[in-house]
CSV table of C-alpha atoms and ligand atoms in Angstrom, one decimal:
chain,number,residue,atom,x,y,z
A,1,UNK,CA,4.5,9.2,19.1
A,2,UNK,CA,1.9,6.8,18.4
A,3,UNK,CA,-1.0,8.2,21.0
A,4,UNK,CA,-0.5,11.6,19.9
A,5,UNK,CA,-2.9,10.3,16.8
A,6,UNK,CA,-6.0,8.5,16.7
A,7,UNK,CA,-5.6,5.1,18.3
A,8,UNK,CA,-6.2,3.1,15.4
A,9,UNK,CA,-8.8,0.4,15.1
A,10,UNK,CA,-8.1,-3.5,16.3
A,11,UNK,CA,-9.0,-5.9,13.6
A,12,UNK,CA,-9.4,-8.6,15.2
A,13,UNK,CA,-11.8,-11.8,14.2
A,14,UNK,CA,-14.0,-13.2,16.9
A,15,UNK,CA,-12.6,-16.4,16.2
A,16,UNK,CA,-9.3,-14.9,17.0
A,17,UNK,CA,-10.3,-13.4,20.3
A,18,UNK,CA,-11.8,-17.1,21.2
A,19,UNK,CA,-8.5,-18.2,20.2
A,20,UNK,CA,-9.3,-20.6,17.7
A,21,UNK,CA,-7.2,-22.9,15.2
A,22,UNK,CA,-3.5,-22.4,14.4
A,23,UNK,CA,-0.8,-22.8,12.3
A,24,UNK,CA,-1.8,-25.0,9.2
A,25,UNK,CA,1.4,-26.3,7.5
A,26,UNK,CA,5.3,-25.6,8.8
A,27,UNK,CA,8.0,-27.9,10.2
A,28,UNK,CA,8.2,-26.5,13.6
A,29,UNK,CA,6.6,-28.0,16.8
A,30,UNK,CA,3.1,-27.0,17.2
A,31,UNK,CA,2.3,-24.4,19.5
A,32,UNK,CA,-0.2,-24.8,22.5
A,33,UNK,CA,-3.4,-22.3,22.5
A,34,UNK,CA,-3.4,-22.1,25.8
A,35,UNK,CA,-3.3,-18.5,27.8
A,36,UNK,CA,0.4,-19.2,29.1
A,37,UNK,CA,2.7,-16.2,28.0
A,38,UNK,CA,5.9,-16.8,26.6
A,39,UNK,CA,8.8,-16.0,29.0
A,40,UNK,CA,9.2,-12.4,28.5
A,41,UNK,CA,6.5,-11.4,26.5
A,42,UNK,CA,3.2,-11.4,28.4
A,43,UNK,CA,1.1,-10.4,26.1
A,44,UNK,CA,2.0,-13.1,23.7
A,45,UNK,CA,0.5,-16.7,24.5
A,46,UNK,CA,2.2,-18.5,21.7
A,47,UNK,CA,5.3,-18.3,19.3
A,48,UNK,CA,4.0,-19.3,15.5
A,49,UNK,CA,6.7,-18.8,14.1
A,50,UNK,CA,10.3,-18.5,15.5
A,51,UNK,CA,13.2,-15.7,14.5
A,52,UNK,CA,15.0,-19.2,13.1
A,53,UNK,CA,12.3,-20.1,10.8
A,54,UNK,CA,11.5,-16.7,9.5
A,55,UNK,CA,15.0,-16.5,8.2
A,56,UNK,CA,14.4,-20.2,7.1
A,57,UNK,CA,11.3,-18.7,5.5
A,58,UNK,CA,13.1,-16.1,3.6
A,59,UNK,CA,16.0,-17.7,2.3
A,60,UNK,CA,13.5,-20.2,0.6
A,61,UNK,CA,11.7,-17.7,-0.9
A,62,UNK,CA,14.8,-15.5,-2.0
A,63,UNK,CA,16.0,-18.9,-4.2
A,64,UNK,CA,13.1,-18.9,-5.6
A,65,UNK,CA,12.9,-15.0,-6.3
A,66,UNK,CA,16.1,-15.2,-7.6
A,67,UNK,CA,15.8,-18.1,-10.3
A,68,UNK,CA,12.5,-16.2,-11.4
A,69,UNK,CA,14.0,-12.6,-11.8
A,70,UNK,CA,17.2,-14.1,-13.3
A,71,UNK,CA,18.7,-10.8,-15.5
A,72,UNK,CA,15.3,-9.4,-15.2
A,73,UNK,CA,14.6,-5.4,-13.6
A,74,UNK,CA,13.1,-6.4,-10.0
A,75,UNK,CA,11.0,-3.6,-8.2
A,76,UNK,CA,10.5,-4.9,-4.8
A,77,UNK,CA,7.4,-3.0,-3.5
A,78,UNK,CA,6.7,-3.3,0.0
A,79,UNK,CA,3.3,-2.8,1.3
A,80,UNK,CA,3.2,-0.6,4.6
A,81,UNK,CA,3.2,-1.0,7.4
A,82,UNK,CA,3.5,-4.7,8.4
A,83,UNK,CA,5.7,-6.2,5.5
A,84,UNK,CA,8.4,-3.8,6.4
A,85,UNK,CA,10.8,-6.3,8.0
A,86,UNK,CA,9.6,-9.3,6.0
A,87,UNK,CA,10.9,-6.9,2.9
A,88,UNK,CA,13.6,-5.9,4.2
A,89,UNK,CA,14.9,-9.7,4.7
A,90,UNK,CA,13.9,-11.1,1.8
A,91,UNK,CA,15.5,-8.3,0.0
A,92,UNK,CA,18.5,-9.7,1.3
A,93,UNK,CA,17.7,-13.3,0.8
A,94,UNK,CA,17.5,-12.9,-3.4
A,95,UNK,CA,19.7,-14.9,-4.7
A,96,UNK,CA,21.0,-14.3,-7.2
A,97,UNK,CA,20.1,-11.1,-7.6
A,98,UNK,CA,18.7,-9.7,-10.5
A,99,UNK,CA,21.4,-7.3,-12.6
A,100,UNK,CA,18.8,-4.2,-11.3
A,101,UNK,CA,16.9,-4.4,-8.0
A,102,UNK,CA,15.0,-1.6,-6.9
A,103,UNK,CA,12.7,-0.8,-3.4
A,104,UNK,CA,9.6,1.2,-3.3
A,105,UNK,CA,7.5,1.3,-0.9
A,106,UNK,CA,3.4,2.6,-0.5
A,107,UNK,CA,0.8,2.4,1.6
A,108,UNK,CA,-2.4,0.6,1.2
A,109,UNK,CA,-5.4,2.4,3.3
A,110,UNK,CA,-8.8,0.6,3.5
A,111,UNK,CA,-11.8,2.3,4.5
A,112,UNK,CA,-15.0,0.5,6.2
A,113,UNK,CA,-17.3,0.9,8.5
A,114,UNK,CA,-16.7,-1.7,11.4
A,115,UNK,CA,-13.3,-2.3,13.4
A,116,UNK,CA,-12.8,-6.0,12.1
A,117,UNK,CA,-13.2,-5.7,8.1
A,118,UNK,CA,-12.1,-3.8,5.2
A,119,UNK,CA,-14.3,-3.6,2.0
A,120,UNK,CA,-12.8,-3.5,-0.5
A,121,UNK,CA,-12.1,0.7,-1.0
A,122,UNK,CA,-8.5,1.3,-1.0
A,123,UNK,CA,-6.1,3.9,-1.4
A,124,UNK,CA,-2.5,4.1,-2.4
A,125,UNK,CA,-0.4,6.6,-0.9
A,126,UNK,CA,2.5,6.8,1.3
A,127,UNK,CA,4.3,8.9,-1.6
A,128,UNK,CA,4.2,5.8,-4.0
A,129,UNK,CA,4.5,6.9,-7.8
A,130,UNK,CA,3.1,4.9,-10.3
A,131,UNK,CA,5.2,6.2,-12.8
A,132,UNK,CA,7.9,4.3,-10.5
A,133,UNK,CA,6.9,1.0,-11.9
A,134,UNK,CA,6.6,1.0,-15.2
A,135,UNK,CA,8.7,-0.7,-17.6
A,136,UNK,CA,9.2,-3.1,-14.8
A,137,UNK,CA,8.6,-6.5,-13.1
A,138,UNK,CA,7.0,-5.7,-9.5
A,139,UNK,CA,7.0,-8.0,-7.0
A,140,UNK,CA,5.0,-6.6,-4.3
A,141,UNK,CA,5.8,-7.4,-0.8
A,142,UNK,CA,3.1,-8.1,1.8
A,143,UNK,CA,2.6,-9.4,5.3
A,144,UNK,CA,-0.6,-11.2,5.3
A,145,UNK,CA,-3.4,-11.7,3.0
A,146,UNK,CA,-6.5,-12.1,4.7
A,147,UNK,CA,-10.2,-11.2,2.7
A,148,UNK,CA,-7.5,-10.7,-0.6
A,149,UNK,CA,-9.4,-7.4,-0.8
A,150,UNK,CA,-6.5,-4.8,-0.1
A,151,UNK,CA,-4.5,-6.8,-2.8
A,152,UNK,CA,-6.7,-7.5,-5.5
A,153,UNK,CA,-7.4,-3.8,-4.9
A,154,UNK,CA,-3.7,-2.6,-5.3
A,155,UNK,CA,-2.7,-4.9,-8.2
A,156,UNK,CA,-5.3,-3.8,-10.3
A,157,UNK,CA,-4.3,-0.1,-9.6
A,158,UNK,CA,-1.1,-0.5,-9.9
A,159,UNK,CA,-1.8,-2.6,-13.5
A,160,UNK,CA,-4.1,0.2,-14.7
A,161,UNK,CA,-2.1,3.1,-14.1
A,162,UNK,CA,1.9,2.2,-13.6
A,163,UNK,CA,1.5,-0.1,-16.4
A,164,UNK,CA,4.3,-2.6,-14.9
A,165,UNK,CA,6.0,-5.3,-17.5
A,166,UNK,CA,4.5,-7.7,-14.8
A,167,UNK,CA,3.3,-8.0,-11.5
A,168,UNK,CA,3.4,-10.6,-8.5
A,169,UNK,CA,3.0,-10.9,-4.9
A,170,UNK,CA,5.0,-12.3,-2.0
A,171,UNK,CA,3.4,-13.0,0.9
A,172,UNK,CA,4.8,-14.0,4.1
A,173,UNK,CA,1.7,-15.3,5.2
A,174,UNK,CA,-1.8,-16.4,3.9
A,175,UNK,CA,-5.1,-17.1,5.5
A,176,UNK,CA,-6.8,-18.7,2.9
A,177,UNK,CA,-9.9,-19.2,4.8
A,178,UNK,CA,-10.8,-16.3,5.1
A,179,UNK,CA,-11.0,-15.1,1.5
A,180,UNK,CA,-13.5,-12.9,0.2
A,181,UNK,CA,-12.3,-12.7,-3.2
A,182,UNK,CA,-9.8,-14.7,-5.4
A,183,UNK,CA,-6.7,-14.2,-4.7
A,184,UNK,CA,-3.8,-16.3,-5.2
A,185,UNK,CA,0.0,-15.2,-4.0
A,186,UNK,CA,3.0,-16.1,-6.3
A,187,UNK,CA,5.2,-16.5,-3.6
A,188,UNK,CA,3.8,-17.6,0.0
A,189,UNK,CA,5.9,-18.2,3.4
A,190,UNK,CA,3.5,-20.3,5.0
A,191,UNK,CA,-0.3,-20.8,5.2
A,192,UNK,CA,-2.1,-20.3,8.2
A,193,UNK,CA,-5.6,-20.9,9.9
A,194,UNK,CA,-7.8,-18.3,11.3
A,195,UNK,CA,-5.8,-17.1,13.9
A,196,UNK,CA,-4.5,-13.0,14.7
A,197,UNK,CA,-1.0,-12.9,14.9
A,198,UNK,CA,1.4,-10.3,15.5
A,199,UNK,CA,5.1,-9.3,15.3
A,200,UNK,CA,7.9,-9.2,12.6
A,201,UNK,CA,6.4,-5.8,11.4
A,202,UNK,CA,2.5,-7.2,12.0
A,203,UNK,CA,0.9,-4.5,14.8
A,204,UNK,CA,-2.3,-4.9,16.5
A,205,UNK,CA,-3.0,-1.6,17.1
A,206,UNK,CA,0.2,-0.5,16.7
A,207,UNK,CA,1.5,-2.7,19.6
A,208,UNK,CA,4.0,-5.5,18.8
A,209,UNK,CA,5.9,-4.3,15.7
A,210,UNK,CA,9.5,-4.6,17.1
A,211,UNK,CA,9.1,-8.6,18.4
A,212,UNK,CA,11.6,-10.6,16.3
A,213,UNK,CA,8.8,-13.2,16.3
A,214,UNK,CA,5.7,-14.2,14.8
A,215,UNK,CA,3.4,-14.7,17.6
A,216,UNK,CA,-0.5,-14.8,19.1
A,217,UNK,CA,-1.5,-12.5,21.9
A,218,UNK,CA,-3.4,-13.2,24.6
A,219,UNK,CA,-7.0,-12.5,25.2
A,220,UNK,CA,-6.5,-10.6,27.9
A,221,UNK,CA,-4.3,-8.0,26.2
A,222,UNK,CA,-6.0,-8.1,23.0
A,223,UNK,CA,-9.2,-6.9,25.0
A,224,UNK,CA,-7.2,-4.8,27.0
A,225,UNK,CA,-5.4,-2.8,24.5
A,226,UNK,CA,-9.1,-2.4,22.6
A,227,UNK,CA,-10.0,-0.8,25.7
A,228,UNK,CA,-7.4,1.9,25.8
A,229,UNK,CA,-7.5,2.4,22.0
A,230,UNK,CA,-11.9,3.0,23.0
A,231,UNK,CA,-11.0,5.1,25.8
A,232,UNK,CA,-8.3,7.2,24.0
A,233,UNK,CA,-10.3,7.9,21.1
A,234,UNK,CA,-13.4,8.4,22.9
A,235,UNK,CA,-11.2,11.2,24.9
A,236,UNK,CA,-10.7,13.0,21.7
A,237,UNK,CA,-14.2,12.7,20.4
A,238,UNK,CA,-13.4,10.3,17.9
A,239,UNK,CA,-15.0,6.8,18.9
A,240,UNK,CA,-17.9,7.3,16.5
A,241,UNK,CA,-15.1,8.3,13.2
A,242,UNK,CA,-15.5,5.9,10.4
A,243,UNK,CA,-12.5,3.1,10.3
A,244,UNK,CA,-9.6,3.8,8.3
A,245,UNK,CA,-7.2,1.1,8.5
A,246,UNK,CA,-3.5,1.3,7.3
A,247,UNK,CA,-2.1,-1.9,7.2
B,301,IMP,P1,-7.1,-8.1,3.4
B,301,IMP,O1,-6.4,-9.2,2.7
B,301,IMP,O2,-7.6,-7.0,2.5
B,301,IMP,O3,-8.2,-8.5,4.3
B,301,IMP,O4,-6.1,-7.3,4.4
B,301,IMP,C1,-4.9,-7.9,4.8
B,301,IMP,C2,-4.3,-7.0,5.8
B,301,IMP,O5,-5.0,-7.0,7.0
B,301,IMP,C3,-2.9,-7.4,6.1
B,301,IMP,O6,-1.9,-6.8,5.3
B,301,IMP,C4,-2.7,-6.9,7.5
B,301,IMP,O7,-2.4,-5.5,7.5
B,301,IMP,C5,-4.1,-7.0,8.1
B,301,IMP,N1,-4.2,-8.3,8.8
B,301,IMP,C6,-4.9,-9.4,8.5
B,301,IMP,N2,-4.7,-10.4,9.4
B,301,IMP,C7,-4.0,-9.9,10.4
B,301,IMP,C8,-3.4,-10.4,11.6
B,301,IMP,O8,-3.6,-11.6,11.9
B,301,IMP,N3,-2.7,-9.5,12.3
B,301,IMP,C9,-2.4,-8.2,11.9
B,301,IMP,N4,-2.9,-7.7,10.8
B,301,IMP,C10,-3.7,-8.5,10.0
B,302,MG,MG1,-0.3,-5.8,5.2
């Protein structure tokens, strides 16, 4: 159970917590930013993105997956925690599939020293083998690129030592904006502005996983589920522990 551990860090933009900016390019109705919940979810102030358009969003992207992996050896890698769902439906959505389609999964852990950033220091694990990849295309799977920092990161790792035939990303979404390094997805589900968003596998401190939805919390539960996560690890002497963030 999730608060037996350390409660882990929100990352969280102060634009975000103001609110700020929105979806930048998609076909649905734009969202308000106002502080209304949506019916049944009182937390969340705003859909983004709705279950219809996700699986819009996915059979897009498995076409063109598909026509690019033609009778090639696919590794789908899925980045942990938040692309887990996204994976799993674009898995599905390949069309046609490749004559061999495998699934790995691993875990990218960044390590920094405030509650909003990485920088740049990541880890694989989550039982991930190199020696998995090689000899093969990999198409990693990820949920959101933000800085670019976790991926640039990973590529190159994965490059150096599971010496892959080639690697590419898929991202469902991308906040270009907020860049800190290059870094350019082969594959993107749609582009979005500044904005923290949770849901479809994307947690905010582990809260929000399970929606069906890509949405936008309110203020008021984003600062009140910082305050529990403070006051829980404060309780078990943790609240001064450097960040580790696993995405
Ligand atoms: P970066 O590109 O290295 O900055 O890290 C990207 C990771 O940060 C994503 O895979 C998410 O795990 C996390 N992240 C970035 N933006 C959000 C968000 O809006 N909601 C939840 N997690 C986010
Ligand atoms: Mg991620």
């Amino acid at each position: 159970m999730q608060l037996l551990q350390r409660c882990p860090a929100p990352r969280v933009s102060r634009q975000a917590q103001r609110g700020v900016a929105a979806r930048v390019s998609s076909s649905a109705p734009s969202a308000t930013s106002s502080q209304h919940a949506v019916p049944g979810h009182p937390d969340i102030k705003k859909v983004l993105y709705s279950e219809e358009e996700l699986k819009a969003c996915c059979s897009r992207l498995g076409q063109e997956i598909g026509r690019d992996y033609a009778g090639k050896h696919l590794i789908l890698v899925g980045v942990l925690k938040g692309s887990y769902m996204f994976c799993a439906d674009v898995a599905r959505a390949i069309h046609p599939p490749p004559p061999i389609c495998e699934l790995e999964f691993l875990k990218a852990s960044s390590y920094g020293v405030g509650a909003t950033e990485t920088t740049g220091t990541v880890k694989i694990d989550g039982g991930f083998s190199m020696a998995s990849v090689t000899g093969k295309h990999v198409l990693l799977c990820e949920d959101i690129i933000d800085s670019g920092l976790t991926l640039t990161k990973v590529t190159e790792l994965i490059r150096t030592q599971g010496k892959p035939t080639s690697i590419k990303v898929v991202t469902l979404l991308d906040k270009r904006e907020r860049r800190k390094v290059h870094f350019d997805a082969d594959y993107v589900g749609f582009n979005i502005a500044n904005e923290f968003v949770v849901g479809y596998g994307i947690d905010y401190s582990e809260r929000f996983r399970f929606l069906p939805f890509i949405g936008v919390p309110t203020d008021e539960a984003v600062a009140r589920i910082a305050a529990e996560c403070a006051a829980f690890n404060a309780s078990n002497g943790e609240a001064q522990a450097p960040v580790k963030g696993v995405h």
